[in-house]
Every structure is written in structure tokens, then in C-alpha cells.
Amino acid sequence: MRVGWIGLGDMGYPMAGHVAREWETVVWNRTTTVAERHASEYGSRAVGLREVCNVDVVVTCLPSSSEVEELAGRIEVDLPAGVTWVDCTSGDPAATQRLAARFGARVGLVDAPVSGMVDGAQAGTLTVMAGGPEEMFERVRPVLDTFATTVIHVGPTGTGHLVKALNNAAFAAHLWVAREIVGALERAGADVDSALAAINASSGRSLVTERFLRTSVYTDAPVPGFRVGMLTKDVRIGAATAGSRLLRETADLFGAVVEAVDWDADARETWAVLGEMTGGGDAS
Ligand code: NDP
């Protein structure tokens, strides 16, 4: 199988590295030097946009569906009939369905966003939630298996992006809840570590209380990957698609966090601002 990879950011770079170890891989990145570095590190080949389409499977890993749609417009005419486009971007289900309709029967489309953060991408232990026709999914699965240990087909076109958006929306809601719980514990003078240990042995636990606070908030080590703007993009998609009041309020809160800090704010900055906005107290 020949693979053409588009988008070598924090996630795409290591993911395409795993693919290149198994399959003949050509790569394209907006900043060309990154593609050249990838070629020398993983044995992929840096090519132009037209050549990256001349493969069996094209993969995109871009910030959002806007960039995917924009890029599709630029390269659509170069895509050979029978190619399958796999979109690993955390995208918007409606945009994905629009793209599939535009491609028609000539080009296949599988939405295959991932979870597991940058360290999961580097280790090749991501989770993929894929949407699209079953036989198309099975055809591209060997590519997904190179960077993921859990690969799940969740339904028709767009449902992969929906599951990813809802997952991130749920994560953001858990973060909000955890911030308010920790604030209440601090104000009551409880030992926060001990209190969280009790919650983590009980039914109120979440990934945030069990792991995220320790690995990404209450740590001095650099934590790559978390950007509140990227998370908020997915929370908004999840809230709008699900029509959920709770998720809409979560999207509004995280939108306010992005305004107050910065799109690139990390987990520690986000936690601190959430504290100020929700009366959750001081993170330090
Ligand atoms: P990055 O911002 O690190 O990388 C974005 C990539 O897209 C870069 O290769 C960038 O090129 C390219 N790009 C940006 N704009 C354009 C454009 N207009 N045209 C062409 N290429 C463009 O993002 P991540 O790798 O972190 O994220 C990628 C996707 O994965 C997102 O949808 C994100 O939500 C999702 N995701 C991210 C996780 C994380 O922890 N970071 C975890 C799970 C999913 P250039 O090098 O030129 O800037």
C-alpha cells in the first residue's frame, strides 16, 4: 500500500513515522523543511502536493475541517479514481459529510480522528474512532494499525468525528467539574491529594481526577500537546451536534477561557483560569 501523508504537526509527524516504517510513504507539509526532516528521520519521501495524491491512501492530520476542505479543493483534481482519503483531523461531522458528497464514488472517505495525545502518537498507542463504509474502513485499517492499539469502527461517514468531538466535550466537562471539586476541597481545608485518592476509589472519579491532574496540571515537567483552543474547537462541535445544554455551557466556559488566556494555553494555565472563572480557587 502506498500512503500520502498531509500535515506533520505534533500528532501527524510521529503518526506518519509509524506508517513509514510499514508502508511506502510520501509526505507533504505546508512548511517544507518539516517534511524534509521527516524524510531523513523515518525514510518517508518529501514531495509536492500533486505527488502526495498519487497513492492508494491519502491521510490528512490538520487543525480542523476548514483546512481539510481548503486542501481538498486544491488537490481534488489530482486524486486518482479509487483512492481513499483518511481524515485523522479532529473534524466536524457536517463538513466531513459535505466532503464525502463532493468526492462521490470516485474517492472514498473515512473519518478517523484519534485520541491519546502526543505521547500516544509517539508510542503508536493511539485510539482511532472511524466513520465510513465498513469495507472502506477495513481497506485502510492496516494503515491505522501502525499508530494505534485500539481501532474502532463507529458507524457511517462523520460518526468518527462526532465521537471524537463528544469525547473531548466530555473531557472538558470533567475538567470543569474537577476544578470546582478541588476548589471546594481547598476552601474546606481538606488534604487535596488524600481527598482525590478517596474519590478515585469511588464513583465520582474520571480520567481528570485519576491521571490528568497529576500528569498535566500539578507537575513542573513540560507537557506537550494540550492546547485549550484545540480542545474548545471540539467541545463546540460536540455541543452543537448533540444539542446538549451541559455541553453548550461547557463550550461557552472554555470559549471564555480561550479569550482570557490564549488559544495555545496549556493545561496548567487553563486550570488556573478555570479556577478564577468558576470560583474554584488557586491551583498552586
Ligand atoms: P499542530 O498544530 O501541531 O499541526 C497542524 C498541522 O497542520 C501542521 O503540519 C501545519 O503545518 C498544518 N497546517 C495548519 N494549517 C494549515 C493550512 N491552512 N494548510 C495546510 N496545512 C496546514 O496540530 P496537532 O498535530 O496537534 O493536531 C492535529 C489534529 O489532531 C487536530 O485536529 C487536533 O485537534 C487533533 N489532536 C491533537 C492532539 C494533541 O494532543 N495535540 C490529540 C488528539 C487529536 P505547518 O507545519 O506548516 O504549521
Short mmCIF file of C-alpha atoms and ligand atoms in Angstrom, two decimals:
data_model
loop_
_atom_site.label_atom_id
_atom_site.label_comp_id
_atom_site.label_asym_id
_atom_site.label_seq_id
_atom_site.Cartn_x
_atom_site.Cartn_y
_atom_site.Cartn_z
CA MET A 1 0.00 0.00 0.00
CA ARG A 2 1.31 3.47 -0.89
CA VAL A 3 0.41 6.22 1.59
CA GLY A 4 0.47 10.00 1.07
CA TRP A 5 0.51 11.96 4.35
CA ILE A 6 -0.53 15.61 4.63
CA GLY A 7 0.13 17.52 7.88
CA LEU A 8 3.17 16.82 10.03
CA GLY A 9 2.29 18.67 13.23
CA ASP A 10 2.63 17.46 16.84
CA MET A 11 0.38 14.48 16.06
CA GLY A 12 0.89 13.90 12.34
CA TYR A 13 4.69 13.83 12.49
CA PRO A 14 5.06 10.76 14.74
CA MET A 15 1.92 9.07 13.31
CA ALA A 16 3.32 9.30 9.78
CA GLY A 17 6.59 7.98 11.17
CA HIS A 18 4.88 4.75 12.25
CA VAL A 19 3.22 4.46 8.83
CA ALA A 20 6.55 4.96 7.03
CA ARG A 21 8.08 2.04 8.92
CA GLU A 22 5.43 -0.30 7.42
CA TRP A 23 4.35 1.23 4.10
CA GLU A 24 5.87 3.21 1.25
CA THR A 25 5.08 6.75 2.40
CA VAL A 26 5.30 10.18 0.78
CA VAL A 27 4.74 13.27 2.93
CA TRP A 28 3.70 16.87 2.35
CA ASN A 29 3.70 19.67 4.91
CA ARG A 30 2.89 23.36 4.50
CA THR A 31 6.32 24.14 5.97
CA THR A 32 8.53 22.12 3.65
CA THR A 33 11.52 21.80 5.98
CA VAL A 34 9.39 19.72 8.37
CA ALA A 35 8.64 17.22 5.58
CA GLU A 36 12.34 17.03 4.73
CA ARG A 37 13.20 16.37 8.37
CA HIS A 38 10.55 13.63 8.46
CA ALA A 39 12.05 12.00 5.36
CA SER A 40 15.51 11.87 6.88
CA GLU A 41 14.21 10.65 10.26
CA TYR A 42 11.77 7.96 9.09
CA GLY A 43 12.64 7.11 5.47
CA SER A 44 9.50 8.72 4.06
CA ARG A 45 9.87 10.90 0.95
CA ALA A 46 9.07 14.64 0.93
CA VAL A 47 7.09 15.50 -2.20
CA GLY A 48 4.91 18.22 -3.71
CA LEU A 49 1.13 18.37 -3.31
CA ARG A 50 0.43 16.73 -6.67
CA GLU A 51 2.67 13.73 -5.93
CA VAL A 52 1.28 13.18 -2.43
CA CYS A 53 -2.05 12.31 -4.10
CA ASN A 54 -0.59 9.63 -6.37
CA VAL A 55 -1.06 6.82 -3.82
CA ASP A 56 -3.64 4.30 -2.55
CA VAL A 57 -4.43 6.11 0.71
CA VAL A 58 -4.17 9.85 1.42
CA VAL A 59 -4.13 10.81 5.12
CA THR A 60 -4.76 14.30 6.48
CA CYS A 61 -3.91 15.41 10.02
CA LEU A 62 -4.68 19.14 10.08
CA PRO A 63 -6.03 21.51 12.76
CA SER A 64 -9.70 21.45 11.71
CA SER A 65 -12.14 20.62 8.90
CA SER A 66 -11.67 24.12 7.40
CA GLU A 67 -8.06 23.33 6.49
CA VAL A 68 -9.09 19.87 5.22
CA GLU A 69 -11.81 21.32 2.98
CA GLU A 70 -9.47 24.03 1.74
CA LEU A 71 -6.78 21.49 0.89
CA ALA A 72 -9.26 19.12 -0.74
CA GLY A 73 -10.25 21.98 -3.04
CA ARG A 74 -6.62 22.40 -4.07
CA ILE A 75 -5.86 18.73 -4.80
CA GLU A 76 -9.19 17.18 -5.76
CA VAL A 77 -8.35 17.08 -9.47
CA ASP A 78 -5.07 15.26 -8.75
CA LEU A 79 -6.68 12.43 -6.76
CA PRO A 80 -6.73 9.21 -8.81
CA ALA A 81 -10.02 7.29 -9.01
CA GLY A 82 -10.22 4.63 -6.30
CA VAL A 83 -8.02 6.44 -3.75
CA THR A 84 -9.26 6.50 -0.14
CA TRP A 85 -8.86 9.69 1.89
CA VAL A 86 -8.47 9.10 5.64
CA ASP A 87 -9.01 12.21 7.75
CA CYS A 88 -7.27 11.93 11.14
CA THR A 89 -8.06 15.57 11.93
CA SER A 90 -10.47 16.11 14.85
CA GLY A 91 -13.06 17.46 12.46
CA ASP A 92 -16.68 18.48 12.09
CA PRO A 93 -19.14 15.71 11.07
CA ALA A 94 -21.16 18.06 8.86
CA ALA A 95 -18.06 19.20 6.95
CA THR A 96 -16.99 15.57 6.56
CA GLN A 97 -20.35 14.57 5.09
CA ARG A 98 -20.09 17.53 2.72
CA LEU A 99 -16.66 16.37 1.60
CA ALA A 100 -17.85 12.78 1.06
CA ALA A 101 -20.71 14.07 -1.11
CA ARG A 102 -18.24 16.17 -3.10
CA PHE A 103 -15.94 13.16 -3.66
CA GLY A 104 -18.86 10.94 -4.74
CA ALA A 105 -17.95 7.40 -5.81
CA ARG A 106 -14.57 8.39 -7.30
CA VAL A 107 -12.75 8.99 -3.97
CA GLY A 108 -13.51 7.18 -0.70
CA LEU A 109 -13.55 8.98 2.65
CA VAL A 110 -13.01 7.59 6.14
CA ASP A 111 -13.03 9.97 9.10
CA ALA A 112 -10.53 8.56 11.58
CA PRO A 113 -9.70 11.02 14.36
CA VAL A 114 -7.50 9.88 17.21
CA SER A 115 -7.20 10.22 20.97
CA GLY A 116 -4.19 9.54 23.16
CA MET A 117 -2.25 12.82 22.95
CA VAL A 118 1.25 13.42 21.65
CA ASP A 119 2.91 10.75 23.78
CA GLY A 120 0.41 8.18 22.43
CA ALA A 121 1.23 9.29 18.88
CA GLN A 122 4.93 8.86 19.57
CA ALA A 123 4.45 5.44 21.17
CA GLY A 124 1.99 4.26 18.48
CA THR A 125 -0.68 3.55 21.11
CA LEU A 126 -3.46 5.89 19.94
CA THR A 127 -7.18 5.10 19.81
CA VAL A 128 -8.91 5.60 16.45
CA MET A 129 -12.67 6.14 16.11
CA ALA A 130 -13.51 5.66 12.45
CA GLY A 131 -16.60 6.54 10.42
CA GLY A 132 -17.40 5.45 6.88
CA PRO A 133 -18.50 2.39 4.90
CA GLU A 134 -17.31 -0.81 6.62
CA GLU A 135 -15.41 -2.24 3.63
CA MET A 136 -13.60 1.08 3.10
CA PHE A 137 -12.64 1.10 6.78
CA GLU A 138 -11.29 -2.47 6.51
CA ARG A 139 -9.20 -1.45 3.49
CA VAL A 140 -7.40 1.35 5.36
CA ARG A 141 -7.23 -0.41 8.73
CA PRO A 142 -3.65 -1.69 8.17
CA VAL A 143 -2.52 1.95 7.98
CA LEU A 144 -4.38 2.88 11.19
CA ASP A 145 -2.94 -0.16 12.98
CA THR A 146 0.59 1.20 12.59
CA PHE A 147 -0.04 4.08 15.03
CA ALA A 148 -2.96 2.82 17.14
CA THR A 149 -3.56 -0.07 19.50
CA THR A 150 -7.34 0.47 19.59
CA VAL A 151 -9.11 0.94 16.26
CA ILE A 152 -12.91 1.04 16.38
CA HIS A 153 -15.38 1.45 13.52
CA VAL A 154 -18.23 3.50 15.00
CA GLY A 155 -20.67 3.98 12.09
CA PRO A 156 -21.26 5.84 8.82
CA THR A 157 -19.35 8.85 7.47
CA GLY A 158 -18.97 11.63 10.05
CA THR A 159 -19.60 9.49 13.13
CA GLY A 160 -15.87 9.14 13.82
CA HIS A 161 -15.62 12.92 14.04
CA LEU A 162 -18.78 13.04 16.15
CA VAL A 163 -17.42 10.50 18.67
CA LYS A 164 -14.13 12.40 18.94
CA ALA A 165 -15.93 15.73 19.48
CA LEU A 166 -18.21 14.22 22.13
CA ASN A 167 -15.25 12.58 23.84
CA ASN A 168 -13.42 15.90 24.08
CA ALA A 169 -16.58 17.69 25.17
CA ALA A 170 -16.99 15.12 27.97
CA PHE A 171 -13.32 15.56 28.92
CA ALA A 172 -13.75 19.35 29.14
CA ALA A 173 -16.87 18.92 31.30
CA HIS A 174 -14.90 16.57 33.60
CA LEU A 175 -12.15 19.19 33.82
CA TRP A 176 -14.70 21.83 34.84
CA VAL A 177 -16.21 19.53 37.49
CA ALA A 178 -12.76 18.60 38.82
CA ARG A 179 -11.81 22.29 39.08
CA GLU A 180 -14.85 23.09 41.17
CA ILE A 181 -14.40 19.98 43.35
CA VAL A 182 -10.73 20.79 44.05
CA GLY A 183 -11.71 24.40 44.84
CA ALA A 184 -14.30 23.21 47.34
CA LEU A 185 -11.78 20.83 48.94
CA GLU A 186 -9.20 23.61 49.28
CA ARG A 187 -11.69 26.00 50.82
CA ALA A 188 -12.73 23.33 53.34
CA GLY A 189 -9.10 22.74 54.33
CA ALA A 190 -9.13 19.12 53.15
CA ASP A 191 -5.91 17.42 52.12
CA VAL A 192 -6.50 17.55 48.36
CA ASP A 193 -4.27 14.56 47.49
CA SER A 194 -5.97 12.35 50.08
CA ALA A 195 -9.41 13.57 49.06
CA LEU A 196 -8.70 12.78 45.40
CA ALA A 197 -7.40 9.34 46.38
CA ALA A 198 -10.77 8.70 48.07
CA ILE A 199 -12.72 9.97 45.05
CA ASN A 200 -10.54 7.88 42.74
CA ALA A 201 -11.55 4.80 44.72
CA SER A 202 -15.21 5.83 44.38
CA SER A 203 -17.81 6.57 41.73
CA GLY A 204 -17.00 10.26 41.09
CA ARG A 205 -13.61 9.57 39.54
CA SER A 206 -12.66 10.48 35.97
CA LEU A 207 -9.54 10.46 33.85
CA VAL A 208 -9.02 14.04 35.04
CA THR A 209 -9.01 13.12 38.74
CA GLU A 210 -7.18 9.82 38.23
CA ARG A 211 -4.41 10.91 35.86
CA PHE A 212 -4.64 14.30 34.14
CA LEU A 213 -4.23 16.44 37.27
CA ARG A 214 -1.08 14.55 38.20
CA THR A 215 0.49 14.32 34.74
CA SER A 216 -0.51 17.66 33.22
CA VAL A 217 -1.50 20.17 35.94
CA TYR A 218 0.32 19.54 39.21
CA THR A 219 3.68 18.96 37.54
CA ASP A 220 6.67 21.09 36.63
CA ALA A 221 7.58 18.84 33.70
CA PRO A 222 6.83 20.12 30.20
CA VAL A 223 3.60 18.55 28.89
CA PRO A 224 3.32 18.64 25.10
CA GLY A 225 0.04 18.57 23.24
CA PHE A 226 -2.68 20.22 25.33
CA ARG A 227 -3.88 23.47 23.77
CA VAL A 228 -7.11 24.90 25.13
CA GLY A 229 -8.08 26.36 21.73
CA MET A 230 -7.83 22.97 20.01
CA LEU A 231 -9.93 21.38 22.79
CA THR A 232 -12.53 24.15 22.61
CA LYS A 233 -12.92 23.65 18.85
CA ASP A 234 -14.00 20.04 19.56
CA VAL A 235 -16.22 20.96 22.53
CA ARG A 236 -18.12 23.42 20.31
CA ILE A 237 -18.60 20.77 17.60
CA GLY A 238 -19.78 18.21 20.18
CA ALA A 239 -22.16 20.68 21.86
CA ALA A 240 -23.68 21.88 18.60
CA THR A 241 -24.11 18.40 17.13
CA ALA A 242 -25.54 16.85 20.30
CA GLY A 243 -27.73 19.84 21.14
CA SER A 244 -26.77 19.28 24.79
CA ARG A 245 -27.32 22.04 27.36
CA LEU A 246 -24.49 20.82 29.59
CA LEU A 247 -22.03 20.65 26.68
CA ARG A 248 -23.17 24.06 25.38
CA GLU A 249 -22.39 25.60 28.76
CA THR A 250 -19.05 23.80 28.77
CA ALA A 251 -18.30 25.19 25.29
CA ASP A 252 -19.19 28.72 26.49
CA LEU A 253 -16.93 28.40 29.54
CA PHE A 254 -13.99 27.10 27.51
CA GLY A 255 -14.59 29.78 24.87
CA ALA A 256 -14.24 32.36 27.67
CA VAL A 257 -11.02 30.68 28.83
CA VAL A 258 -9.55 30.96 25.31
CA GLU A 259 -10.48 34.67 25.26
CA ALA A 260 -8.96 35.25 28.70
CA VAL A 261 -5.66 33.49 28.05
CA ASP A 262 -4.62 32.31 24.65
CA TRP A 263 -5.54 29.65 22.08
CA ASP A 264 -2.25 27.89 22.90
CA ALA A 265 -2.69 27.91 26.69
CA ASP A 266 -1.53 24.67 28.30
CA ALA A 267 -3.22 22.55 30.96
CA ARG A 268 -1.73 24.48 33.90
CA GLU A 269 -2.80 27.90 32.56
CA THR A 270 -6.25 26.53 31.69
CA TRP A 271 -6.67 25.08 35.19
CA ALA A 272 -5.68 28.38 36.79
CA VAL A 273 -8.12 30.43 34.67
CA LEU A 274 -10.91 27.89 35.19
CA GLY A 275 -10.33 28.39 38.91
CA GLU A 276 -10.76 32.16 38.60
CA MET A 277 -13.85 31.84 36.41
CA THR A 278 -15.67 29.21 38.40
CA GLY A 279 -14.65 30.24 41.91
CA GLY A 280 -12.53 27.09 42.05
CA GLY A 281 -9.71 28.80 43.91
CA ASP A 282 -5.97 28.88 43.26
CA ALA A 283 -4.25 25.94 41.52
CA SER A 284 -0.88 26.36 43.21
P1 NDP B 1 -0.44 21.07 15.02
O1 NDP B 1 -0.89 22.49 15.15
O2 NDP B 1 0.76 20.64 15.78
O3 NDP B 1 -0.16 20.76 13.47
C1 NDP B 1 -1.00 21.23 12.48
C2 NDP B 1 -0.50 20.75 11.12
O4 NDP B 1 -1.37 21.27 10.12
C3 NDP B 1 0.90 21.23 10.76
O5 NDP B 1 1.51 20.27 9.95
C4 NDP B 1 0.60 22.51 9.96
O6 NDP B 1 1.64 22.83 9.03
C5 NDP B 1 -0.61 22.07 9.21
N1 NDP B 1 -1.45 23.19 8.78
C6 NDP B 1 -2.01 24.15 9.56
N2 NDP B 1 -2.76 24.99 8.80
C7 NDP B 1 -2.65 24.55 7.51
C8 NDP B 1 -3.18 25.01 6.28
N3 NDP B 1 -4.00 26.08 6.20
N4 NDP B 1 -2.86 24.32 5.15
C9 NDP B 1 -2.06 23.24 5.22
N5 NDP B 1 -1.51 22.75 6.37
C10 NDP B 1 -1.80 23.41 7.50
O7 NDP B 1 -1.71 20.19 15.35
P2 NDP B 1 -1.73 18.73 16.02
O8 NDP B 1 -0.84 17.84 15.24
O9 NDP B 1 -1.59 18.85 17.49
O10 NDP B 1 -3.27 18.34 15.77
C11 NDP B 1 -3.74 17.84 14.54
C12 NDP B 1 -5.16 17.34 14.75
O11 NDP B 1 -5.15 16.30 15.71
C13 NDP B 1 -6.12 18.42 15.28
O12 NDP B 1 -7.37 18.29 14.68
C14 NDP B 1 -6.18 18.13 16.77
O13 NDP B 1 -7.41 18.57 17.34
C15 NDP B 1 -6.04 16.62 16.78
N6 NDP B 1 -5.49 16.06 18.02
C16 NDP B 1 -4.46 16.68 18.69
C17 NDP B 1 -3.97 16.12 19.85
C18 NDP B 1 -2.84 16.77 20.61
O14 NDP B 1 -2.58 16.35 21.75
N7 NDP B 1 -2.13 17.73 20.03
C19 NDP B 1 -4.51 14.86 20.41
C20 NDP B 1 -5.53 14.25 19.59
C21 NDP B 1 -6.00 14.86 18.45
P3 NDP B 1 2.90 23.75 9.46
O15 NDP B 1 3.96 22.80 9.94
O16 NDP B 1 3.26 24.45 8.21
O17 NDP B 1 2.41 24.70 10.55
#
